């Protein structure tokens, strides 16, 4: 099975900061990678698919990059609405999620 | 508007069975693969199972293989998850998701979840 590892597990940041979250796969997933945002008590929301394609309606401050085994999610200027937990998911083989990265207010 | 409405959750004893349903609307149900994703209390997301739009391709996480069965009835626009031999570690909120394609890819719509408690 493909394992997904996110880093860091928790990130403290301020409004306006540039934030980067990394996701590593235990074997190549090509570009079959998605990023989700989840807020407490809510279902996850798709942000990015195919590693770098922004889902419709998602603000352009979110971007994704990478291929193979290493991927990043970048928020160019953190907004108050962005404090949440972020998950990566590979869907090259089934659909393994990373363990999540919680973005907290510094 | 795409809507996914899960039902069938509840409290069940270890070793028991439960069937979750997910009614889809607002999209051509048979054109999209569907998945189940669960989240144990205070924990992260765990992919459970997925099924192609036609229903001929099914995948399961190792943690549920042999115990859970995913199926769909495209005429009723409904996705199912039959859960047998339930364990305490199956306790979670189970989300039904629609993926972006007829094969299993990223999930663009999620239901609000069905809570399953095994105790």
Coordinates of N, CA and C in Angstrom, one line a residue:
Chain A
X1 N 0.8 -1.2 0.0 CA 0.0 0.0 0.0 C 0.9 1.3 0.0
X2 N 0.4 2.3 -0.6 CA 1.1 3.6 -0.7 C 0.8 4.3 0.6
X3 N 1.9 4.8 1.3 CA 1.7 5.6 2.5 C 2.0 7.0 2.1
X4 N 1.2 7.9 2.8 CA 1.4 9.4 2.6 C 1.8 10.0 3.9
X5 N 2.8 10.8 3.8 CA 3.3 11.5 5.0 C 3.4 13.0 4.8
X6 N 2.6 13.7 5.7 CA 2.6 15.1 5.6 C 3.5 15.8 6.7
X7 N 4.1 16.9 6.3 CA 4.8 17.7 7.3 C 4.6 19.2 7.1
X8 N 4.6 20.0 8.2 CA 4.6 19.5 9.6 C 3.2 19.0 9.9
X9 N 3.1 18.4 11.1 CA 1.7 18.0 11.6 C 0.9 19.2 12.1
X10 N 1.6 20.2 12.7 CA 1.0 21.4 13.1 C 1.9 22.6 12.6
X11 N 1.2 23.7 12.3 CA 1.9 24.8 11.7 C 1.3 26.1 12.4
X12 N 2.1 26.9 13.0 CA 1.6 28.2 13.6 C 2.0 29.3 12.7
X13 N 1.0 30.1 12.2 CA 1.3 31.2 11.3 C 0.3 32.4 11.6
X14 N 0.7 33.5 11.0 CA -0.1 34.7 11.1 C -0.8 35.1 9.8
X15 N -1.8 35.8 9.9 CA -2.5 36.3 8.7 C -1.5 37.1 7.8
X16 N -1.5 36.8 6.6 CA -0.5 37.4 5.6 C 0.7 36.5 5.3
X17 N 1.0 35.5 6.2 CA 2.1 34.7 6.0 C 2.0 33.8 4.7
X18 N 3.1 33.4 4.2 CA 3.2 32.4 3.1 C 3.4 31.1 3.8
X19 N 2.5 30.1 3.5 CA 2.5 28.8 4.2 C 2.7 27.7 3.2
X20 N 3.6 26.8 3.6 CA 3.9 25.6 2.7 C 3.7 24.3 3.5
X21 N 3.0 23.4 3.0 CA 2.8 22.1 3.5 C 3.3 21.0 2.5
X22 N 4.0 20.1 3.1 CA 4.7 19.0 2.2 C 4.0 17.7 2.4
X23 N 3.9 17.0 1.3 CA 3.3 15.6 1.3 C 4.2 14.7 0.6
X24 N 4.6 13.6 1.2 CA 5.5 12.6 0.5 C 4.8 11.3 0.4
X25 N 5.0 10.7 -0.7 CA 4.4 9.3 -1.0 C 5.5 8.3 -0.9
X26 N 5.1 7.1 -0.4 CA 6.1 6.0 -0.2 C 6.6 5.4 -1.6
X27 N 5.8 5.7 -2.6 CA 6.2 5.3 -4.0 C 5.5 6.3 -4.9
X28 N 6.0 6.3 -6.2 CA 5.5 7.4 -7.1 C 3.9 7.2 -7.3
X29 N 3.3 8.4 -7.3 CA 1.9 8.5 -7.6 C 1.6 9.4 -8.8
X30 N 2.7 9.6 -9.6 CA 2.7 10.5 -10.7 C 2.1 11.8 -10.3
X31 N 1.1 12.3 -10.9 CA 0.5 13.6 -10.4 C -0.9 13.3 -9.8
X32 N -1.2 12.1 -9.5 CA -2.5 11.7 -8.9 C -2.6 12.1 -7.5
X33 N -2.6 13.4 -7.2 CA -2.6 13.9 -5.8 C -3.6 15.0 -5.6
X34 N -4.4 15.0 -4.5 CA -5.3 16.0 -4.2 C -5.0 16.6 -2.8
X35 N -5.5 17.8 -2.6 CA -5.4 18.5 -1.3 C -6.8 18.9 -0.9
X36 N -7.1 18.7 0.4 CA -8.4 19.1 0.9 C -8.2 20.0 2.2
X37 N -9.2 20.8 2.4 CA -9.3 21.6 3.6 C -10.4 21.1 4.5
X38 N -10.2 21.0 5.8 CA -11.3 20.6 6.6 C -11.4 21.5 7.9
X39 N -12.6 22.1 8.1 CA -12.8 22.9 9.3 C -13.6 22.0 10.3
X40 N -13.4 22.3 11.6 CA -14.1 21.5 12.7 C -15.6 21.4 12.4
X41 N -16.0 20.1 12.5 CA -17.4 19.8 12.4 C -17.9 19.8 11.0
X42 N -17.1 20.0 10.0 CA -17.5 20.1 8.6 C -16.8 19.0 7.8
X43 N -17.5 18.7 6.6 CA -16.9 17.7 5.7 C -15.7 18.4 5.0
X44 N -14.7 17.6 4.5 CA -13.6 18.2 3.8 C -14.1 18.9 2.5
X45 N -13.2 19.8 2.0 CA -13.5 20.6 0.8 C -12.3 20.4 -0.1
X46 N -12.5 20.0 -1.4 CA -11.5 19.8 -2.3 C -10.9 21.2 -2.7
X47 N -9.6 21.3 -2.6 CA -8.9 22.5 -3.0 C -8.2 22.3 -4.4
X48 N -7.4 21.2 -4.5 CA -6.6 21.0 -5.7 C -6.6 19.5 -6.0
X49 N -6.6 19.2 -7.3 CA -6.5 17.9 -7.8 C -5.5 17.8 -8.9
X50 N -5.1 16.6 -9.3 CA -4.0 16.4 -10.2 C -2.8 17.2 -9.9
X51 N -2.5 17.3 -8.7 CA -1.3 17.9 -8.1 C -1.3 19.5 -8.1
X52 N -1.8 20.0 -9.2 CA -1.7 21.5 -9.3 C -2.9 22.2 -9.9
X53 N -4.0 21.4 -10.2 CA -5.2 22.0 -10.8 C -6.1 22.5 -9.7
X54 N -6.4 23.8 -9.7 CA -7.3 24.4 -8.7 C -8.7 24.1 -8.9
X55 N -9.4 23.6 -7.9 CA -10.8 23.3 -8.0 C -11.6 24.6 -8.2
X56 N -12.7 24.5 -9.0 CA -13.5 25.7 -9.2 C -14.0 26.3 -7.9
X57 N -13.9 27.7 -7.8 CA -14.3 28.4 -6.7 C -13.3 28.5 -5.6
X58 N -12.2 27.9 -5.7 CA -11.1 27.9 -4.7 C -10.2 29.2 -4.9
X59 N -10.0 30.0 -3.9 CA -9.2 31.2 -4.1 C -7.8 30.9 -4.7
X60 N -7.3 31.8 -5.5 CA -6.1 31.6 -6.2 C -4.8 31.7 -5.3
X61 N -5.0 32.1 -4.0 CA -3.9 32.1 -3.1 C -3.4 30.7 -2.8
X62 N -4.3 29.7 -3.1 CA -3.9 28.3 -2.9 C -3.2 27.8 -4.2
X63 N -2.1 27.1 -4.1 CA -1.5 26.5 -5.2 C -0.8 25.1 -4.8
X64 N -0.7 24.3 -5.8 CA -0.1 23.0 -5.5 C 1.0 22.7 -6.6
X65 N 2.0 21.9 -6.2 CA 3.0 21.6 -7.1 C 3.6 20.2 -6.7
X66 N 4.4 19.6 -7.6 CA 5.1 18.4 -7.4 C 4.6 17.3 -8.3
X67 N 5.4 16.2 -8.2 CA 5.0 15.0 -9.0 C 5.9 13.9 -8.4
X68 N 5.4 12.6 -8.7 CA 6.2 11.5 -8.3 C 5.9 11.2 -6.8
X69 N 6.9 11.6 -5.9 CA 6.7 11.3 -4.5 C 6.7 12.5 -3.6
X70 N 6.9 13.7 -4.2 CA 7.0 14.9 -3.3 C 6.1 16.0 -3.8
X71 N 5.2 16.5 -3.0 CA 4.2 17.5 -3.3 C 4.2 18.6 -2.3
X72 N 3.7 19.8 -2.7 CA 3.6 20.9 -1.8 C 2.2 21.6 -2.0
X73 N 1.6 22.1 -0.9 CA 0.5 23.0 -1.0 C 1.0 24.3 -0.4
X74 N 0.8 25.4 -1.2 CA 1.2 26.7 -0.7 C 0.0 27.6 -0.6
X75 N -0.1 28.3 0.5 CA -1.0 29.4 0.6 C -0.2 30.7 0.6
X76 N -0.4 31.5 -0.4 CA 0.5 32.6 -0.7 C 0.4 33.7 0.4
X77 N -0.8 34.0 0.9 CA -1.0 35.0 1.9 C -2.2 34.5 2.8
X78 N -1.8 34.0 3.9 CA -2.8 33.3 4.8 C -3.9 34.3 5.2
X79 N -5.2 33.8 5.1 CA -6.3 34.6 5.5 C -7.0 34.0 6.7
X80 N -7.8 34.8 7.4 CA -8.5 34.2 8.6 C -9.3 33.0 8.4
X81 N -9.9 32.9 7.2 CA -10.7 31.7 6.8 C -9.9 30.5 6.5
X82 N -8.5 30.6 6.5 CA -7.7 29.5 6.1 C -7.2 28.6 7.3
X83 N -7.5 29.1 8.5 CA -7.1 28.3 9.6 C -8.0 27.1 9.7
X84 N -7.3 25.9 9.5 CA -8.1 24.7 9.3 C -7.0 23.5 9.3
X85 N -7.5 22.3 9.0 CA -6.6 21.2 8.8 C -6.6 20.8 7.3
X86 N -5.4 20.5 6.8 CA -5.3 20.2 5.4 C -4.8 18.8 5.2
X87 N -5.4 18.1 4.3 CA -5.0 16.7 4.0 C -4.6 16.5 2.5
X88 N -3.6 15.7 2.3 CA -3.3 15.3 0.9 C -3.9 13.9 0.8
X89 N -4.1 13.6 -0.5 CA -4.7 12.2 -0.8 C -4.1 11.8 -2.1
X90 N -3.5 10.6 -2.2 CA -3.1 10.0 -3.4 C -4.3 9.2 -4.0
X91 N -4.4 9.2 -5.3 CA -5.5 8.4 -5.9 C -4.9 7.6 -7.1
X92 N -3.6 7.4 -7.1 CA -3.0 6.6 -8.1 C -3.4 5.1 -7.9
X93 N -3.4 4.7 -6.6 CA -3.9 3.4 -6.2 C -4.8 3.5 -5.0
X94 N -6.1 3.3 -5.3 CA -7.1 3.5 -4.3 C -7.1 5.0 -3.8
X95 N -7.0 5.2 -2.5 CA -7.1 6.7 -2.1 C -6.5 7.0 -0.7
X96 N -5.3 6.8 -0.5 CA -4.7 7.0 0.8 C -4.6 8.5 1.2
X97 N -4.9 8.8 2.4 CA -4.8 10.2 2.9 C -3.5 10.3 3.7
X98 N -3.0 11.5 3.7 CA -1.9 11.9 4.7 C -2.6 12.1 6.1
X99 N -1.8 12.2 7.1 CA -2.3 12.3 8.5 C -2.9 13.7 8.8
X100 N -2.6 14.7 8.0 CA -3.2 16.0 8.2 C -2.2 17.0 8.7
X101 N -2.4 18.2 8.4 CA -1.6 19.4 8.9 C -2.6 20.4 9.4
X102 N -2.5 20.7 10.7 CA -3.3 21.7 11.3 C -2.6 23.1 11.2
X103 N -3.3 24.0 10.6 CA -2.7 25.4 10.5 C -3.4 26.2 11.6
X104 N -2.6 26.7 12.6 CA -3.1 27.4 13.7 C -2.7 28.9 13.7
X105 N -3.4 29.6 14.5 CA -3.1 31.1 14.6 C -1.9 31.2 15.5
X106 N -0.9 32.0 15.0 CA 0.3 32.2 15.8 C 0.0 33.3 16.9
Chain B
X1 N -27.9 21.5 -8.0 CA -26.9 21.5 -6.9 C -26.7 20.0 -6.5
X2 N -25.4 19.6 -6.4 CA -25.1 18.3 -6.0 C -25.4 18.1 -4.5
X3 N -26.0 17.0 -4.2 CA -26.3 16.7 -2.8 C -26.1 15.2 -2.5
X4 N -25.5 14.9 -1.4 CA -25.2 13.5 -1.0 C -25.8 13.4 0.4
X5 N -26.7 12.4 0.6 CA -27.4 12.3 1.9 C -27.2 10.9 2.4
X6 N -26.4 10.8 3.5 CA -26.1 9.5 4.1 C -27.2 9.1 5.1
X7 N -27.4 7.8 5.2 CA -28.3 7.3 6.3 C -27.9 5.9 6.7
X8 N -28.4 5.4 7.8 CA -28.2 4.1 8.2 C -27.2 3.9 9.3
X9 N -26.6 5.0 9.8 CA -25.7 4.9 10.9 C -26.3 4.6 12.2
X10 N -25.6 4.3 13.2 CA -26.1 4.0 14.5 C -25.2 3.3 15.4
X11 N -25.7 2.8 16.5 CA -25.0 2.1 17.5 C -25.1 0.6 17.3
X12 N -24.0 -0.2 17.3 CA -24.1 -1.6 17.0 C -23.0 -2.3 17.9
X13 N -23.3 -3.5 18.3 CA -22.3 -4.2 19.2 C -21.2 -4.8 18.3
X14 N -20.1 -5.0 18.9 CA -19.0 -5.7 18.2 C -19.4 -7.0 17.6
X15 N -19.0 -7.2 16.4 CA -19.4 -8.4 15.6 C -20.7 -8.2 14.9
X16 N -21.4 -7.1 15.1 CA -22.6 -6.8 14.4 C -22.5 -6.3 13.0
X17 N -23.6 -6.0 12.4 CA -23.6 -5.5 11.0 C -24.4 -4.2 10.9
X18 N -24.1 -3.5 9.8 CA -24.9 -2.2 9.6 C -24.7 -2.0 8.1
X19 N -25.8 -1.3 7.5 CA -25.7 -0.9 6.1 C -25.9 0.6 6.0
X20 N -24.9 1.2 5.4 CA -25.0 2.7 5.1 C -25.6 2.9 3.7
X21 N -26.4 3.9 3.5 CA -26.8 4.3 2.2 C -26.5 5.8 2.0
X22 N -26.3 6.1 0.7 CA -26.0 7.5 0.3 C -26.8 7.8 -0.9
X23 N -27.8 8.7 -0.8 CA -28.6 9.1 -1.9 C -28.0 10.3 -2.6
X24 N -27.8 10.2 -3.9 CA -27.2 11.3 -4.6 C -28.2 12.0 -5.5
X25 N -28.1 13.3 -5.6 CA -28.9 14.1 -6.5 C -28.2 15.3 -7.1
X26 N -28.7 15.8 -8.2 CA -28.1 17.0 -8.8 C -27.0 16.7 -9.7
X27 N -26.8 15.4 -10.0 CA -25.8 15.0 -11.0 C -26.1 13.7 -11.6
X28 N -25.5 13.3 -12.8 CA -25.8 12.0 -13.4 C -25.0 11.0 -12.6
X29 N -25.7 10.3 -11.7 CA -25.1 9.4 -10.7 C -24.2 8.4 -11.4
X30 N -24.7 7.7 -12.5 CA -23.9 6.6 -13.1 C -22.6 7.1 -13.7
X31 N -22.5 8.4 -13.9 CA -21.3 8.9 -14.6 C -20.1 9.1 -13.7
X32 N -20.2 8.8 -12.4 CA -19.2 9.2 -11.5 C -18.9 8.0 -10.5
X33 N -17.6 7.8 -10.2 CA -17.2 6.9 -9.2 C -17.6 7.5 -7.8
X34 N -17.8 6.7 -6.9 CA -18.2 7.1 -5.5 C -17.3 6.4 -4.5
X35 N -17.1 7.0 -3.4 CA -16.2 6.4 -2.3 C -16.9 6.6 -1.0
X36 N -16.4 5.9 0.0 CA -16.6 6.0 1.4 C -15.3 6.4 2.1
X37 N -15.3 7.4 2.9 CA -14.2 7.9 3.7 C -14.7 8.0 5.1
X38 N -13.9 7.6 6.1 CA -14.3 7.7 7.4 C -13.3 8.5 8.3
X39 N -13.8 9.0 9.4 CA -13.0 9.8 10.3 C -13.4 9.4 11.7
X40 N -12.5 8.7 12.4 CA -12.7 8.4 13.8 C -12.6 9.7 14.6
X41 N -13.3 9.7 15.8 CA -13.3 10.9 16.6 C -12.0 11.5 16.9
X42 N -11.8 12.7 16.5 CA -10.5 13.4 16.8 C -9.3 13.0 15.9
X43 N -9.6 12.2 14.9 CA -8.5 11.6 14.1 C -8.6 12.2 12.6
X44 N -7.7 11.7 11.8 CA -7.7 12.1 10.4 C -8.6 11.3 9.5
X45 N -8.5 11.6 8.2 CA -9.4 10.9 7.2 C -8.8 9.6 6.8
X46 N -9.6 8.6 6.7 CA -9.2 7.3 6.2 C -10.1 6.8 5.0
X47 N -9.5 6.6 3.9 CA -10.2 6.1 2.7 C -10.6 4.7 3.0
X48 N -11.9 4.3 2.8 CA -12.5 3.0 3.1 C -12.7 2.2 1.9
X49 N -13.4 2.7 0.9 CA -13.7 1.9 -0.3 C -14.2 2.8 -1.4
X50 N -14.1 2.3 -2.6 CA -14.5 3.1 -3.8 C -15.1 2.2 -4.9
X51 N -15.9 2.7 -5.7 CA -16.6 2.0 -6.7 C -16.7 2.8 -8.0
X52 N -16.5 2.2 -9.1 CA -16.6 3.0 -10.4 C -18.0 3.3 -10.7
X53 N -18.2 4.2 -11.7 CA -19.5 4.6 -12.1 C -20.4 3.5 -12.5
X54 N -19.9 2.5 -13.2 CA -20.7 1.4 -13.7 C -20.8 0.3 -12.6
X55 N -20.0 0.4 -11.6 CA -20.1 -0.6 -10.5 C -19.2 -1.8 -10.7
X56 N -18.4 -1.9 -11.8 CA -17.7 -3.1 -12.0 C -16.3 -3.1 -11.4
X57 N -15.8 -2.0 -10.9 CA -14.5 -1.9 -10.3 C -14.7 -1.4 -8.9
X58 N -14.2 -2.2 -7.9 CA -14.4 -1.9 -6.5 C -13.0 -2.1 -5.8
X59 N -12.8 -1.2 -4.9 CA -11.5 -1.3 -4.1 C -11.8 -1.1 -2.6
X60 N -11.0 -1.7 -1.8 CA -11.2 -1.6 -0.4 C -9.8 -1.3 0.3
X61 N -9.9 -0.6 1.4 CA -8.7 -0.5 2.3 C -8.5 -1.8 3.0
X62 N -7.2 -2.1 3.3 CA -6.9 -3.4 3.9 C -7.6 -3.6 5.2
X63 N -7.9 -2.5 5.9 CA -8.5 -2.5 7.2 C -9.9 -3.0 7.2
X64 N -10.6 -3.0 6.0 CA -12.0 -3.4 5.9 C -12.2 -4.5 4.9
X65 N -11.1 -4.9 4.2 CA -11.3 -5.9 3.2 C -11.8 -7.2 3.8
X66 N -12.8 -7.8 3.1 CA -13.4 -9.1 3.6 C -14.5 -8.9 4.6
X67 N -14.6 -7.6 5.1 CA -15.7 -7.3 6.1 C -16.8 -6.4 5.5
X68 N -16.3 -5.4 4.7 CA -17.2 -4.4 4.1 C -17.4 -4.7 2.6
X69 N -18.6 -4.3 2.1 CA -18.9 -4.5 0.7 C -19.5 -3.2 0.2
X70 N -18.9 -2.6 -0.8 CA -19.5 -1.4 -1.4 C -20.3 -1.8 -2.6
X71 N -21.4 -1.1 -2.9 CA -22.2 -1.4 -4.0 C -23.0 -0.1 -4.4
X72 N -23.6 -0.2 -5.5 CA -24.4 1.0 -6.0 C -25.6 0.5 -6.8
X73 N -26.7 1.3 -6.7 CA -27.8 1.0 -7.6 C -28.0 2.3 -8.4
X74 N -27.6 2.3 -9.6 CA -27.7 3.6 -10.4 C -29.1 3.9 -10.7
X75 N -30.0 3.0 -10.8 CA -31.4 3.3 -11.1 C -32.0 4.1 -9.9
X76 N -31.5 3.8 -8.7 CA -32.0 4.5 -7.5 C -31.0 5.7 -7.1
X77 N -30.0 5.9 -7.8 CA -29.0 6.9 -7.5 C -28.5 6.8 -6.1
X78 N -28.2 5.6 -5.7 CA -27.9 5.3 -4.3 C -26.6 4.4 -4.2
X79 N -25.7 4.8 -3.2 CA -24.5 4.1 -2.9 C -24.7 3.4 -1.6
X80 N -24.1 2.2 -1.4 CA -24.3 1.5 -0.2 C -22.9 1.1 0.4
X81 N -22.9 0.8 1.7 CA -21.7 0.2 2.3 C -22.3 -0.8 3.3
X82 N -22.1 -2.1 3.0 CA -22.5 -3.1 3.9 C -21.3 -3.4 4.8
X83 N -21.5 -3.3 6.1 CA -20.4 -3.5 7.1 C -20.8 -4.7 8.0
X84 N -19.9 -5.7 8.0 CA -20.1 -6.9 8.8 C -18.9 -7.0 9.7
X85 N -19.1 -7.9 10.7 CA -18.0 -8.2 11.7 C -17.4 -6.9 12.3
X86 N -18.3 -6.0 12.7 CA -17.8 -4.6 13.1 C -17.0 -4.7 14.4
X87 N -16.0 -3.8 14.4 CA -15.1 -3.8 15.5 C -15.1 -2.4 16.1
X88 N -14.6 -2.3 17.4 CA -14.6 -1.0 18.0 C -13.8 0.1 17.2
X89 N -12.8 -0.4 16.5 CA -12.0 0.6 15.7 C -12.7 1.0 14.4
X90 N -13.9 0.5 14.1 CA -14.7 1.0 13.0 C -15.5 2.2 13.4
X91 N -15.5 2.5 14.7 CA -16.3 3.7 15.1 C -15.8 4.9 14.4
X92 N -16.7 5.6 13.7 CA -16.2 6.8 13.0 C -17.4 7.5 12.4
X93 N -17.2 8.6 11.8 CA -18.1 9.3 10.9 C -17.8 8.9 9.5
X94 N -18.8 8.3 8.8 CA -18.6 7.8 7.5 C -19.1 8.8 6.5
X95 N -18.2 9.3 5.6 CA -18.6 10.2 4.6 C -18.8 9.5 3.2
X96 N -19.8 9.8 2.5 CA -20.0 9.4 1.2 C -19.5 10.5 0.3
X97 N -18.7 10.2 -0.7 CA -18.2 11.2 -1.6 C -18.4 10.8 -3.1
X98 N -18.5 11.9 -3.9 CA -18.6 11.8 -5.3 C -17.2 12.1 -5.9
X99 N -16.7 11.4 -6.8 CA -15.4 11.7 -7.4 C -15.6 12.5 -8.7
X100 N -14.5 13.0 -9.2 CA -14.6 13.8 -10.4 C -14.7 13.1 -11.7
X101 N -14.7 11.8 -11.7 CA -14.7 11.0 -12.9 C -15.4 9.7 -12.8
X102 N -15.6 8.9 -13.8 CA -16.2 7.6 -13.8 C -15.4 6.6 -13.1
X103 N -14.0 6.9 -13.0 CA -13.1 6.0 -12.2 C -12.8 6.8 -11.0
X104 N -12.2 6.1 -10.0 CA -11.9 6.6 -8.7 C -10.8 7.6 -8.8
X105 N -11.1 8.9 -8.6 CA -10.2 10.0 -8.5 C -10.5 10.9 -7.3
X106 N -10.1 12.1 -7.4 CA -10.3 13.0 -6.2 C -11.8 13.3 -6.0
X107 N -12.2 13.5 -4.8 CA -13.6 13.7 -4.4 C -14.0 15.1 -4.4
X108 N -14.9 15.5 -5.2 CA -15.3 17.0 -5.3 C -16.5 17.3 -4.5
X109 N -17.3 16.3 -4.0 CA -18.5 16.6 -3.2 C -18.5 15.5 -2.1
X110 N -18.8 16.0 -0.9 CA -18.9 15.1 0.3 C -20.3 15.3 1.0
X111 N -20.8 14.2 1.5 CA -22.0 14.3 2.3 C -21.6 14.8 3.7
X112 N -22.6 14.9 4.6 CA -22.3 15.4 5.9 C -21.9 14.3 6.9
X113 N -22.1 13.0 6.4 CA -21.6 11.9 7.2 C -22.7 11.2 8.0
X114 N -22.4 9.9 8.2 CA -23.3 9.0 9.0 C -22.4 8.5 10.1
X115 N -22.9 8.6 11.3 CA -22.1 8.2 12.5 C -22.3 6.8 12.8
X116 N -21.2 6.0 12.9 CA -21.3 4.6 13.3 C -20.5 4.4 14.6
X117 N -21.2 3.9 15.6 CA -20.5 3.6 16.9 C -20.6 2.1 17.2
X118 N -19.5 1.5 17.4 CA -19.4 0.1 17.7 C -19.0 -0.1 19.2
X119 N -20.0 -0.5 19.9 CA -19.7 -0.6 21.4 C -20.7 -1.6 22.0

